[in-house]
Tab-separated table of C-alpha atoms in Angstrom:
chain	number	residue	atom	x	y	z
A	1	MET	CA	-24.584	54.548	50.591
A	2	ILE	CA	-20.867	53.910	50.194
A	3	SER	CA	-21.425	50.023	49.763
A	4	ASP	CA	-23.954	50.691	47.071
A	5	ALA	CA	-21.674	52.935	45.254
A	6	SER	CA	-19.081	50.250	45.846
A	7	GLY	CA	-21.264	47.523	44.277
A	8	ILE	CA	-22.288	49.561	41.553
A	9	GLY	CA	-18.672	49.996	40.773
A	10	VAL	CA	-17.897	46.360	40.916
A	11	ARG	CA	-20.915	45.482	38.764
A	12	LEU	CA	-19.937	47.980	36.069
A	13	ARG	CA	-16.262	46.865	36.018
A	14	ALA	CA	-17.426	43.269	35.600
A	15	GLY	CA	-19.699	44.368	32.907
A	16	LEU	CA	-17.013	46.109	30.943
A	17	ALA	CA	-14.780	43.132	31.336
A	18	ARG	CA	-17.266	40.730	30.000
A	19	ILE	CA	-17.751	43.290	26.991
A	20	ALA	CA	-13.980	43.510	26.431
A	21	ASP	CA	-13.780	39.879	26.617
A	22	VAL	CA	-16.636	39.107	23.964
A	23	LEU	CA	-15.428	41.731	21.545
A	24	GLY	CA	-11.742	40.640	22.109
A	25	MET	CA	-12.491	37.023	21.278
A	26	THR	CA	-14.529	37.840	18.377
A	27	LEU	CA	-11.840	40.151	16.914
A	28	LEU	CA	-9.182	37.598	17.597
A	29	ALA	CA	-11.093	34.658	15.760
A	30	LEU	CA	-11.727	37.210	12.807
A	31	LEU	CA	-8.217	38.116	12.650
A	32	VAL	CA	-6.900	34.587	12.558
A	33	TRP	CA	-9.484	33.713	9.915
A	34	GLU	CA	-8.155	36.829	8.009
A	35	VAL	CA	-4.672	35.691	8.318
A	36	LEU	CA	-5.514	32.324	7.097
A	37	PHE	CA	-7.656	33.187	4.258
A	38	GLY	CA	-7.990	37.259	3.669
A	39	GLY	CA	-6.280	38.989	1.041
A	40	SER	CA	-5.314	41.980	3.394
A	41	GLN	CA	-1.734	42.269	4.611
A	42	ALA	CA	-2.267	44.758	7.173
A	43	PHE	CA	-2.483	42.501	10.329
A	44	GLU	CA	-0.330	44.203	12.692
A	45	ARG	CA	-2.724	47.140	13.207
A	46	GLN	CA	-5.595	44.501	13.862
A	47	ALA	CA	-3.499	42.445	16.259
A	48	LEU	CA	-2.592	45.676	18.230
A	49	ILE	CA	-6.238	46.140	18.744
A	50	VAL	CA	-7.201	42.778	19.691
A	51	GLY	CA	-4.157	42.778	22.065
A	52	ALA	CA	-5.244	46.244	23.701
A	53	ILE	CA	-8.858	45.035	24.301
A	54	GLY	CA	-7.270	41.775	25.906
A	55	VAL	CA	-4.914	43.972	28.026
A	56	MET	CA	-7.859	46.231	29.239
A	57	ALA	CA	-10.132	43.125	29.932
A	58	SER	CA	-7.115	41.785	32.141
A	59	TRP	CA	-6.993	44.805	34.332
A	60	LEU	CA	-10.784	44.870	34.597
A	61	THR	CA	-10.726	41.188	35.893
A	62	PRO	CA	-9.925	40.845	39.432
A	63	GLY	CA	-7.332	38.134	40.152
A	64	SER	CA	-6.430	37.712	36.398
A	65	ALA	CA	-2.837	36.642	35.913
A	66	ARG	CA	-0.950	39.324	34.065
A	67	TRP	CA	2.788	37.981	34.354
A	68	LEU	CA	4.827	37.964	31.094
A	69	PRO	CA	8.019	35.905	30.328
A	70	ARG	CA	10.929	37.822	31.589
A	71	ALA	CA	12.961	36.578	28.569
A	72	MET	CA	10.480	38.017	26.180
A	73	LEU	CA	10.454	41.395	27.974
A	74	ALA	CA	14.357	41.382	27.614
A	75	TYR	CA	14.281	40.544	23.999
A	76	VAL	CA	11.839	43.498	23.387
A	77	GLY	CA	13.553	45.695	25.578
A	78	VAL	CA	16.958	44.872	24.030
A	79	ALA	CA	15.533	45.577	20.352
A	80	LEU	CA	14.021	48.756	21.468
A	81	LEU	CA	17.223	49.827	23.038
A	82	SER	CA	19.083	49.004	19.954
A	83	SER	CA	16.794	50.846	17.676
A	84	MET	CA	16.988	53.883	19.821
A	85	VAL	CA	20.719	53.976	19.924
A	86	HIS	CA	21.228	53.531	16.218
A	87	ARG	CA	18.359	56.042	15.284
A	88	TRP	CA	19.296	58.714	17.738
A	89	ALA	CA	21.576	60.649	15.578
A	90	ALA	CA	19.081	60.704	12.610
A	91	VAL	CA	16.385	61.871	14.665
A	92	ARG	CA	18.254	64.469	16.344
A	93	ALA	CA	19.657	65.945	13.097
A	94	SER	CA	16.214	65.885	11.398
A	95	GLN	CA	13.627	68.562	11.983
A	96	GLU	CA	10.801	66.279	10.555
A	97	LEU	CA	11.122	63.134	12.447
A	98	HIS	CA	9.481	63.133	16.114
A	99	TRP	CA	10.909	60.996	19.091
A	100	TRP	CA	8.916	57.989	18.579
A	101	ALA	CA	10.559	57.490	15.309
A	102	LEU	CA	13.616	56.155	17.624
A	103	PHE	CA	11.622	52.994	17.977
A	104	THR	CA	10.172	52.635	14.624
A	105	PRO	CA	12.197	49.867	13.500
A	106	ALA	CA	11.443	47.624	16.489
A	107	SER	CA	7.694	48.912	16.846
A	108	HIS	CA	6.415	45.482	15.684
A	109	LEU	CA	8.130	43.880	18.573
A	110	LEU	CA	6.176	46.309	21.071
A	111	VAL	CA	2.866	45.319	19.124
A	112	MET	CA	4.124	41.693	19.642
A	113	ALA	CA	4.396	42.117	23.267
A	114	ILE	CA	0.922	43.920	23.830
A	115	PHE	CA	-0.728	41.231	21.461
A	116	VAL	CA	0.607	38.300	23.368
A	117	ALA	CA	-0.258	39.672	26.668
A	118	GLY	CA	-3.945	40.417	25.718
A	119	ALA	CA	-4.607	37.418	23.623
A	120	ALA	CA	-3.268	35.164	26.299
A	121	HIS	CA	-5.714	36.656	28.629
A	122	LEU	CA	-8.616	36.275	26.256
A	123	LEU	CA	-7.573	32.434	26.300
A	124	ARG	CA	-7.117	31.931	30.008
A	125	SER	CA	-9.443	29.202	30.395
A	126	ALA	CA	-9.312	25.557	29.122
A	127	SER	CA	-12.553	26.060	27.628
A	128	ARG	CA	-11.186	28.787	25.528
A	129	LEU	CA	-7.572	27.504	24.739
A	130	SER	CA	-8.718	23.875	23.489
A	131	PRO	CA	-11.137	24.985	21.038
A	132	TRP	CA	-9.148	27.705	19.834
A	133	CYS	CA	-6.053	25.550	19.170
A	134	ALA	CA	-8.589	23.130	17.505
A	135	GLY	CA	-9.823	25.756	15.283
A	136	LEU	CA	-6.255	26.891	14.325
A	137	ALA	CA	-5.754	23.244	13.244
A	138	VAL	CA	-8.780	23.074	11.370
A	139	GLY	CA	-7.967	26.339	9.430
A	140	VAL	CA	-4.412	25.002	8.631
A	141	LEU	CA	-5.992	21.844	7.042
A	142	LEU	CA	-8.705	24.003	5.193
A	143	LEU	CA	-5.919	26.070	3.602
A	144	SER	CA	-3.856	23.107	2.920
A	145	GLY	CA	-6.796	21.610	1.251
A	146	GLN	CA	-6.929	25.067	-0.919
A	147	VAL	CA	-3.430	24.298	-1.683
A	148	LEU	CA	-4.000	20.724	-2.701
A	149	TYR	CA	-7.095	21.582	-4.825
A	150	ASP	CA	-4.870	24.320	-6.629
A	151	ARG	CA	-2.318	21.685	-7.404
A	152	VAL	CA	-4.789	19.086	-8.836
A	153	SER	CA	-6.458	21.942	-10.812
A	154	THR	CA	-3.111	22.362	-12.643
A	155	ASN	CA	-3.086	18.632	-13.537
A	156	PHE	CA	0.013	18.516	-11.105
A	157	VAL	CA	2.144	20.517	-13.791
A	158	TYR	CA	3.644	23.855	-12.304
A	159	ALA	CA	4.434	26.995	-14.040
A	160	GLU	CA	7.826	28.252	-14.192
A	161	GLY	CA	7.473	29.685	-10.774
A	162	GLY	CA	7.146	26.112	-9.154
A	163	SER	CA	4.337	25.931	-6.423
A	164	GLU	CA	4.421	29.733	-6.040
A	165	SER	CA	2.431	29.995	-9.140
A	166	LEU	CA	-0.686	28.592	-7.449
A	167	PRO	CA	-3.124	31.171	-6.031
A	168	SER	CA	-2.974	29.990	-2.587
A	169	VAL	CA	0.631	29.943	-2.370
A	170	ALA	CA	1.034	33.070	-3.916
A	171	GLN	CA	-1.387	34.778	-1.545
A	172	TRP	CA	0.432	33.572	1.520
A	173	GLY	CA	3.812	35.127	0.235
A	174	GLY	CA	5.389	32.125	-1.223
A	175	MET	CA	6.088	28.177	-0.890
A	176	HIS	CA	8.410	28.829	2.288
A	177	GLN	CA	5.744	30.710	4.372
A	178	VAL	CA	3.150	27.851	3.454
A	179	GLY	CA	5.728	25.559	4.396
A	180	MET	CA	6.004	27.324	7.641
A	181	LEU	CA	2.130	26.990	8.126
A	182	MET	CA	2.505	23.158	7.498
A	183	VAL	CA	5.274	22.828	10.177
A	184	ILE	CA	3.441	24.380	12.700
A	185	GLY	CA	-0.090	22.885	12.009
A	186	LEU	CA	1.398	19.145	11.633
A	187	PRO	CA	2.074	19.001	15.486
A	188	LEU	CA	-1.412	20.374	16.399
A	189	VAL	CA	-3.147	17.645	14.153
A	190	MET	CA	-0.529	14.648	15.259
A	191	ALA	CA	-1.165	15.107	18.820
A	192	LEU	CA	-4.385	13.206	17.965
A	193	ALA	CA	-2.388	10.357	16.940
A	194	PHE	CA	-0.028	10.258	19.754
A	195	PHE	CA	-2.119	11.200	22.723
A	196	SER	CA	-5.573	10.118	21.986
A	197	ARG	CA	-7.014	7.095	23.416
A	198	SER	CA	-9.453	6.437	21.013
A	199	TRP	CA	-8.696	4.388	17.904
A	200	PRO	CA	-10.956	6.741	15.589
A	201	ARG	CA	-9.119	9.744	16.732
A	202	ILE	CA	-5.692	8.265	16.629
A	203	ALA	CA	-6.431	7.027	12.845
A	204	ALA	CA	-7.924	10.720	12.096
A	205	GLY	CA	-4.773	12.310	13.498
A	206	ALA	CA	-2.503	9.915	11.547
A	207	LEU	CA	-4.369	10.499	8.133
A	208	LEU	CA	-4.506	14.147	8.665
A	209	GLY	CA	-0.857	14.275	9.536
A	210	ALA	CA	0.065	12.122	6.345
A	211	GLY	CA	-1.997	14.545	4.191
A	212	LEU	CA	-0.373	17.603	5.596
A	213	MET	CA	2.887	15.974	4.664
A	214	LEU	CA	1.572	15.303	1.191
A	215	VAL	CA	0.614	18.895	0.872
A	216	ALA	CA	4.135	19.948	1.889
A	217	ILE	CA	5.600	17.667	-0.595
A	218	PHE	CA	3.655	19.386	-3.292
A	219	ASN	CA	4.550	22.744	-1.934
A	220	GLY	CA	8.076	22.005	-2.416
A	221	SER	CA	9.747	23.695	0.408
A	222	ARG	CA	12.520	21.305	1.632
A	223	SER	CA	13.465	22.849	4.681
A	224	ALA	CA	9.795	22.604	5.800
A	225	ILE	CA	9.619	18.927	4.849
A	226	VAL	CA	12.486	18.044	7.252
A	227	ALA	CA	11.336	20.376	9.920
A	228	MET	CA	7.895	18.277	9.783
A	229	ALA	CA	9.636	14.967	9.751
A	230	LEU	CA	11.604	15.900	12.933
A	231	SER	CA	8.594	17.226	14.608
A	232	VAL	CA	6.954	13.884	14.385
A	233	ALA	CA	10.303	12.315	15.731
A	234	ILE	CA	10.095	15.138	18.583
A	235	MET	CA	6.240	14.169	19.164
A	236	ALA	CA	7.161	10.588	19.549
A	237	ALA	CA	9.935	11.636	22.287
A	238	VAL	CA	7.466	13.776	24.078
A	239	ARG	CA	4.899	10.833	24.205
A	240	LEU	CA	7.620	8.730	25.899
A	241	TYR	CA	8.451	11.599	28.274
A	242	ALA	CA	4.869	11.932	29.213
A	243	LEU	CA	3.916	8.314	29.861
A	244	GLY	CA	7.140	6.574	30.441
A	245	PRO	CA	8.527	3.990	27.735
A	246	SER	CA	7.171	0.571	27.166
A	247	ARG	CA	7.856	-2.110	24.935
A	248	ARG	CA	4.576	-1.459	22.708
A	249	MET	CA	5.118	2.192	22.762
A	250	LEU	CA	8.824	1.897	21.670
A	251	VAL	CA	7.640	-0.439	18.869
A	252	ALA	CA	5.122	2.140	17.844
A	253	CYS	CA	7.406	4.778	17.815
A	254	GLY	CA	10.027	2.978	15.901
A	255	ALA	CA	7.350	2.324	13.137
A	256	VAL	CA	6.210	5.866	13.110
A	257	ALA	CA	10.095	6.797	12.721
A	258	VAL	CA	10.538	4.358	9.810
A	259	ALA	CA	7.491	5.437	7.915
A	260	VAL	CA	8.750	9.243	8.354
A	261	ILE	CA	12.124	8.586	7.032
A	262	VAL	CA	10.531	6.508	4.219
A	263	GLY	CA	8.064	9.196	3.367
A	264	VAL	CA	10.419	12.145	3.669
A	265	TRP	CA	13.148	10.190	1.504
A	266	LEU	CA	10.246	9.756	-1.269
A	267	GLY	CA	9.069	13.100	-0.718
A	268	LEU	CA	12.415	14.830	-1.129
A	269	ALA	CA	13.060	12.640	-4.231
A	270	GLN	CA	9.965	13.842	-5.639
A	271	VAL	CA	11.101	17.450	-5.124
A	272	GLN	CA	14.498	16.894	-6.265
A	273	ARG	CA	13.180	16.179	-9.721
A	274	ALA	CA	12.083	20.053	-10.124
A	275	ARG	CA	14.851	21.605	-7.928
A	276	PRO	CA	18.533	21.802	-7.402
A	277	PRO	CA	20.150	19.104	-4.963
A	278	LEU	CA	19.409	18.854	-1.213
A	279	SER	CA	23.029	20.018	-0.517
A	280	SER	CA	21.980	23.696	-1.590
A	281	VAL	CA	19.621	23.740	1.071
A	282	THR	CA	22.716	23.904	3.479
A	283	SER	CA	25.784	24.717	1.387
A	284	GLY	CA	24.051	27.795	-0.252
A	285	ARG	CA	23.314	29.035	3.168
A	286	LEU	CA	26.730	28.477	4.568
A	287	PRO	CA	28.254	31.901	3.153
A	288	ILE	CA	25.056	33.665	4.530
A	289	TRP	CA	25.552	32.284	7.908
A	290	THR	CA	29.047	33.158	7.958
A	291	ALA	CA	28.437	36.797	6.880
A	292	ALA	CA	25.686	36.936	9.592
A	293	TRP	CA	28.152	35.851	12.284
A	294	HIS	CA	30.615	38.435	11.096
A	295	VAL	CA	28.225	41.160	11.684
A	296	MET	CA	27.133	39.858	15.078
A	297	ARG	CA	30.896	39.256	15.988
A	298	ASP	CA	31.827	42.987	15.153
A	299	HIS	CA	28.614	44.434	16.742
A	300	PRO	CA	28.216	42.024	19.763
A	301	LEU	CA	26.458	44.536	22.058
A	302	LEU	CA	23.456	45.952	20.343
A	303	GLY	CA	24.129	44.698	16.579
A	304	VAL	CA	23.631	47.285	13.644
A	305	GLY	CA	20.044	48.038	14.690
A	306	PRO	CA	16.815	46.664	13.733
A	307	GLY	CA	15.881	46.552	10.154
A	308	ASN	CA	19.609	47.485	9.316
A	309	TYR	CA	20.723	43.865	8.246
A	310	ARG	CA	20.517	44.792	4.403
A	311	LEU	CA	22.285	48.156	4.869
A	312	ALA	CA	25.238	46.184	6.716
A	313	MET	CA	25.287	43.709	3.878
A	314	LEU	CA	25.577	46.094	1.113
A	315	ASP	CA	27.019	49.447	2.401
A	316	GLY	CA	28.733	47.783	5.404
A	317	GLY	CA	30.869	45.478	2.992
A	318	TYR	CA	29.762	42.133	4.656
A	319	GLY	CA	28.085	40.943	1.474
A	320	GLU	CA	31.225	41.777	-0.745
A	321	ARG	CA	33.498	39.826	1.824
A	322	HIS	CA	31.637	36.870	2.675
A	323	LEU	CA	29.044	36.397	-0.117
A	324	PRO	CA	30.808	34.994	-3.331
A	325	HIS	CA	27.647	35.229	-5.518
A	326	TYR	CA	26.999	38.825	-4.441
A	327	ARG	CA	30.949	39.510	-5.082
A	328	ALA	CA	30.533	38.183	-8.538
A	329	ARG	CA	27.433	39.872	-9.460
A	330	PRO	CA	27.299	41.612	-12.945
A	331	HIS	CA	27.389	45.362	-12.619
A	332	ASP	CA	25.808	46.091	-15.923
A	333	ARG	CA	22.566	44.659	-15.307
A	334	SER	CA	20.262	43.582	-12.720
A	335	GLU	CA	20.436	40.081	-11.227
A	336	PRO	CA	18.253	39.575	-8.221
A	337	ALA	CA	19.806	35.939	-7.280
A	338	ALA	CA	22.961	37.808	-6.393
A	339	PHE	CA	21.456	39.597	-3.641
A	340	ILE	CA	20.186	36.415	-1.902
A	341	GLY	CA	21.549	36.546	1.728
A	342	THR	CA	21.734	40.339	1.813
A	343	GLU	CA	17.920	40.988	2.851
A	344	GLN	CA	17.980	38.222	5.533
A	345	ALA	CA	20.290	35.741	7.385
A	346	HIS	CA	18.548	32.633	6.466
A	347	ASN	CA	18.526	31.774	10.284
A	348	LEU	CA	16.302	33.564	13.142
A	349	LEU	CA	19.091	33.628	15.702
A	350	LEU	CA	21.933	34.936	13.568
A	351	HIS	CA	19.424	37.407	12.066
A	352	VAL	CA	18.294	38.753	15.636
A	353	GLY	CA	21.917	38.502	17.018
A	354	ALA	CA	23.245	40.652	13.696
A	355	GLU	CA	20.574	43.329	14.323
A	356	THR	CA	20.387	43.359	18.020
A	357	GLY	CA	23.580	41.694	19.434
A	358	VAL	CA	24.113	38.672	21.406
A	359	VAL	CA	22.138	39.414	24.136
A	360	GLY	CA	18.949	39.997	21.902
A	361	ALA	CA	19.631	36.569	20.361
A	362	LEU	CA	20.095	34.766	23.771
A	363	SER	CA	16.778	36.434	25.079
A	364	LEU	CA	14.699	35.115	22.054
A	365	LEU	CA	16.136	31.639	22.501
A	366	ALA	CA	15.501	31.897	26.296
A	367	TRP	CA	12.039	33.008	25.677
A	368	TRP	CA	11.381	30.314	23.121
A	369	LEU	CA	12.752	27.502	25.218
A	370	SER	CA	10.743	28.732	28.194
A	371	MET	CA	7.587	28.496	26.307
A	372	VAL	CA	8.402	24.877	25.045
A	373	TRP	CA	9.319	23.815	28.815
A	374	GLY	CA	6.167	25.522	30.057
A	375	CYS	CA	4.331	23.500	27.428
A	376	LEU	CA	6.030	20.306	28.604
A	377	ARG	CA	5.184	21.239	32.423
A	378	ALA	CA	1.763	21.565	31.523
A	379	LEU	CA	1.892	18.194	29.761
A	380	ILE	CA	2.769	16.590	33.142
A	381	HIS	CA	0.693	18.589	35.526
A	382	SER	CA	-2.173	19.439	33.750
A	383	HIS	CA	-4.962	17.457	31.920
A	384	LEU	CA	-4.769	19.183	28.704
A	385	LYS	CA	-2.433	16.521	27.102
A	386	LEU	CA	-3.451	17.111	23.311
A	387	LEU	CA	-3.015	20.686	23.575
A	388	SER	CA	0.082	21.100	25.642
A	389	SER	CA	1.943	18.249	23.288
A	390	GLY	CA	0.885	19.934	20.147
A	391	LEU	CA	1.952	23.433	21.330
A	392	ALA	CA	5.132	22.315	22.644
A	393	VAL	CA	6.178	20.512	19.419
A	394	ALA	CA	4.696	23.193	17.221
A	395	LEU	CA	7.087	25.526	18.991
A	396	SER	CA	9.985	23.251	18.625
A	397	ALA	CA	9.246	22.823	14.781
A	398	PHE	CA	9.169	26.634	14.374
A	399	LEU	CA	12.556	27.023	16.145
A	400	LEU	CA	14.043	24.096	13.824
A	401	ARG	CA	12.416	25.581	10.606
A	402	SER	CA	13.773	29.092	11.644
A	403	MET	CA	17.461	27.481	11.443
A	404	TYR	CA	17.278	27.951	7.735
A	405	ASP	CA	15.024	31.183	7.518
A	406	ASN	CA	13.740	34.217	9.357
A	407	PHE	CA	10.147	34.576	9.364
A	408	LEU	CA	9.722	37.277	12.212
A	409	ASP	CA	11.971	39.934	11.288
A	410	ALA	CA	13.467	39.727	7.858
A	411	LEU	CA	12.098	41.615	4.658
A	412	ILE	CA	10.477	38.570	3.156
A	413	THR	CA	8.401	38.220	6.293
A	414	THR	CA	4.651	39.183	5.643
A	415	ASP	CA	2.483	40.271	8.685
A	416	ARG	CA	0.405	37.156	7.868
A	417	THR	CA	3.145	34.778	8.966
A	418	ARG	CA	4.256	36.871	11.914
A	419	VAL	CA	0.909	37.265	13.358
A	420	LEU	CA	0.124	33.632	13.336
A	421	ILE	CA	3.540	32.823	15.287
A	422	TRP	CA	2.191	35.478	17.892
A	423	THR	CA	-0.860	33.399	18.488
A	424	LEU	CA	1.049	30.321	19.168
A	425	CYS	CA	3.059	32.405	21.609
A	426	ALA	CA	-0.165	33.638	23.216
A	427	ALA	CA	-1.543	30.153	23.469
A	428	ALA	CA	1.883	28.941	25.199
A	429	LEU	CA	1.776	31.756	27.519
A	430	ALA	CA	-2.236	31.198	28.346
A	431	LEU	CA	-1.173	27.343	28.823
A	432	GLN	CA	1.803	28.503	31.233
A	433	ARG	CA	-0.758	30.495	33.272
A	434	LEU	CA	-3.320	27.637	33.496
A	435	THR	CA	-0.438	25.270	35.053
A	436	PRO	CA	0.414	25.870	38.778
A	437	ARG	CA	3.661	27.686	38.903
A	438	SER	CA	4.879	25.302	42.004
A	439	ALA	CA	4.116	22.248	40.176
């Protein structure tokens, strides 16, 4: 009797796990499709639902891997602690705010942790992970084709807003968000060119990668163009790391490097016709980085609190002291350009450091490097060469691109961009779980 009841319980649990799996994968696919092509912006709530279903499925599945990167947990924990400390006085003095308002500014990081944990379980097998990443690459290519179509339909003439006047670019939040999409999409596509053994796949990967570079040039985000070029160089280095250098491979990588340099030079020259010199990409950000550095230096432990960067810049006096364009702003009229750099640090690590302190920034960096290293380990110790190389370089390219902008925690960030990056993190975690930890 007891054994019968136990057997029924096991079958019931297995059935519930299977239902949660199917439901979670379906909602995950719909979420990413909506992120790429939908018109909504409320993606974090959907991500929370997907993550919760995935976590529930992991607990219903016996023997399922549930470990999470310690650096990620440290990053989320520091952000929540910083939020609690900086919100304590306001919540305690208010009669209307509840205790959970202590963590509201950092709540998206809690959603991120749940989503990454749940989605990683849903993508726990190679039969799920490989088609998933291939589908993500196809989605990026389709959206890139939409951007290219919009560009051609304007007879290659932009309105005053530049590429942001195109419907497909405006829907994504701007050319920098679309540029970030190209940055993470290029490695997933170029992995075909570097790690396939059949010439048709190699040619397809090279042609599709060149097409993405062309769309990036039309889009006009110079930081994205540079990051994409560097990602190709990183992909070549990863190829050498995986298979060992040979004369033929060195010649091929050298040819690719020359082609990329020439292509980037021509692309940036095209972009320069409509935009200020390339030096503004770095020189215009130096005062902003300096201001963010001073905020982090003055608040090294827990920063100024998640979501309080703009407050520190405007009310804390950092903008007045370190941003010349803000200090020289006209006081008799509104000048939006004068407030550039007051909403975000234009650098992910500096922004996180300013809001959550040095430990928060170092935890984020450690988490990202651990994901890249985990993908490189999978490149050596698993048969998923295309997948692991594409994810490793996509994560590296995102980190490079984030040296010039913050796409995770700043005011310009849309849920669309943030959730797409979370899917990469979930895929990387799933790949790490598939790789033997003793390898």
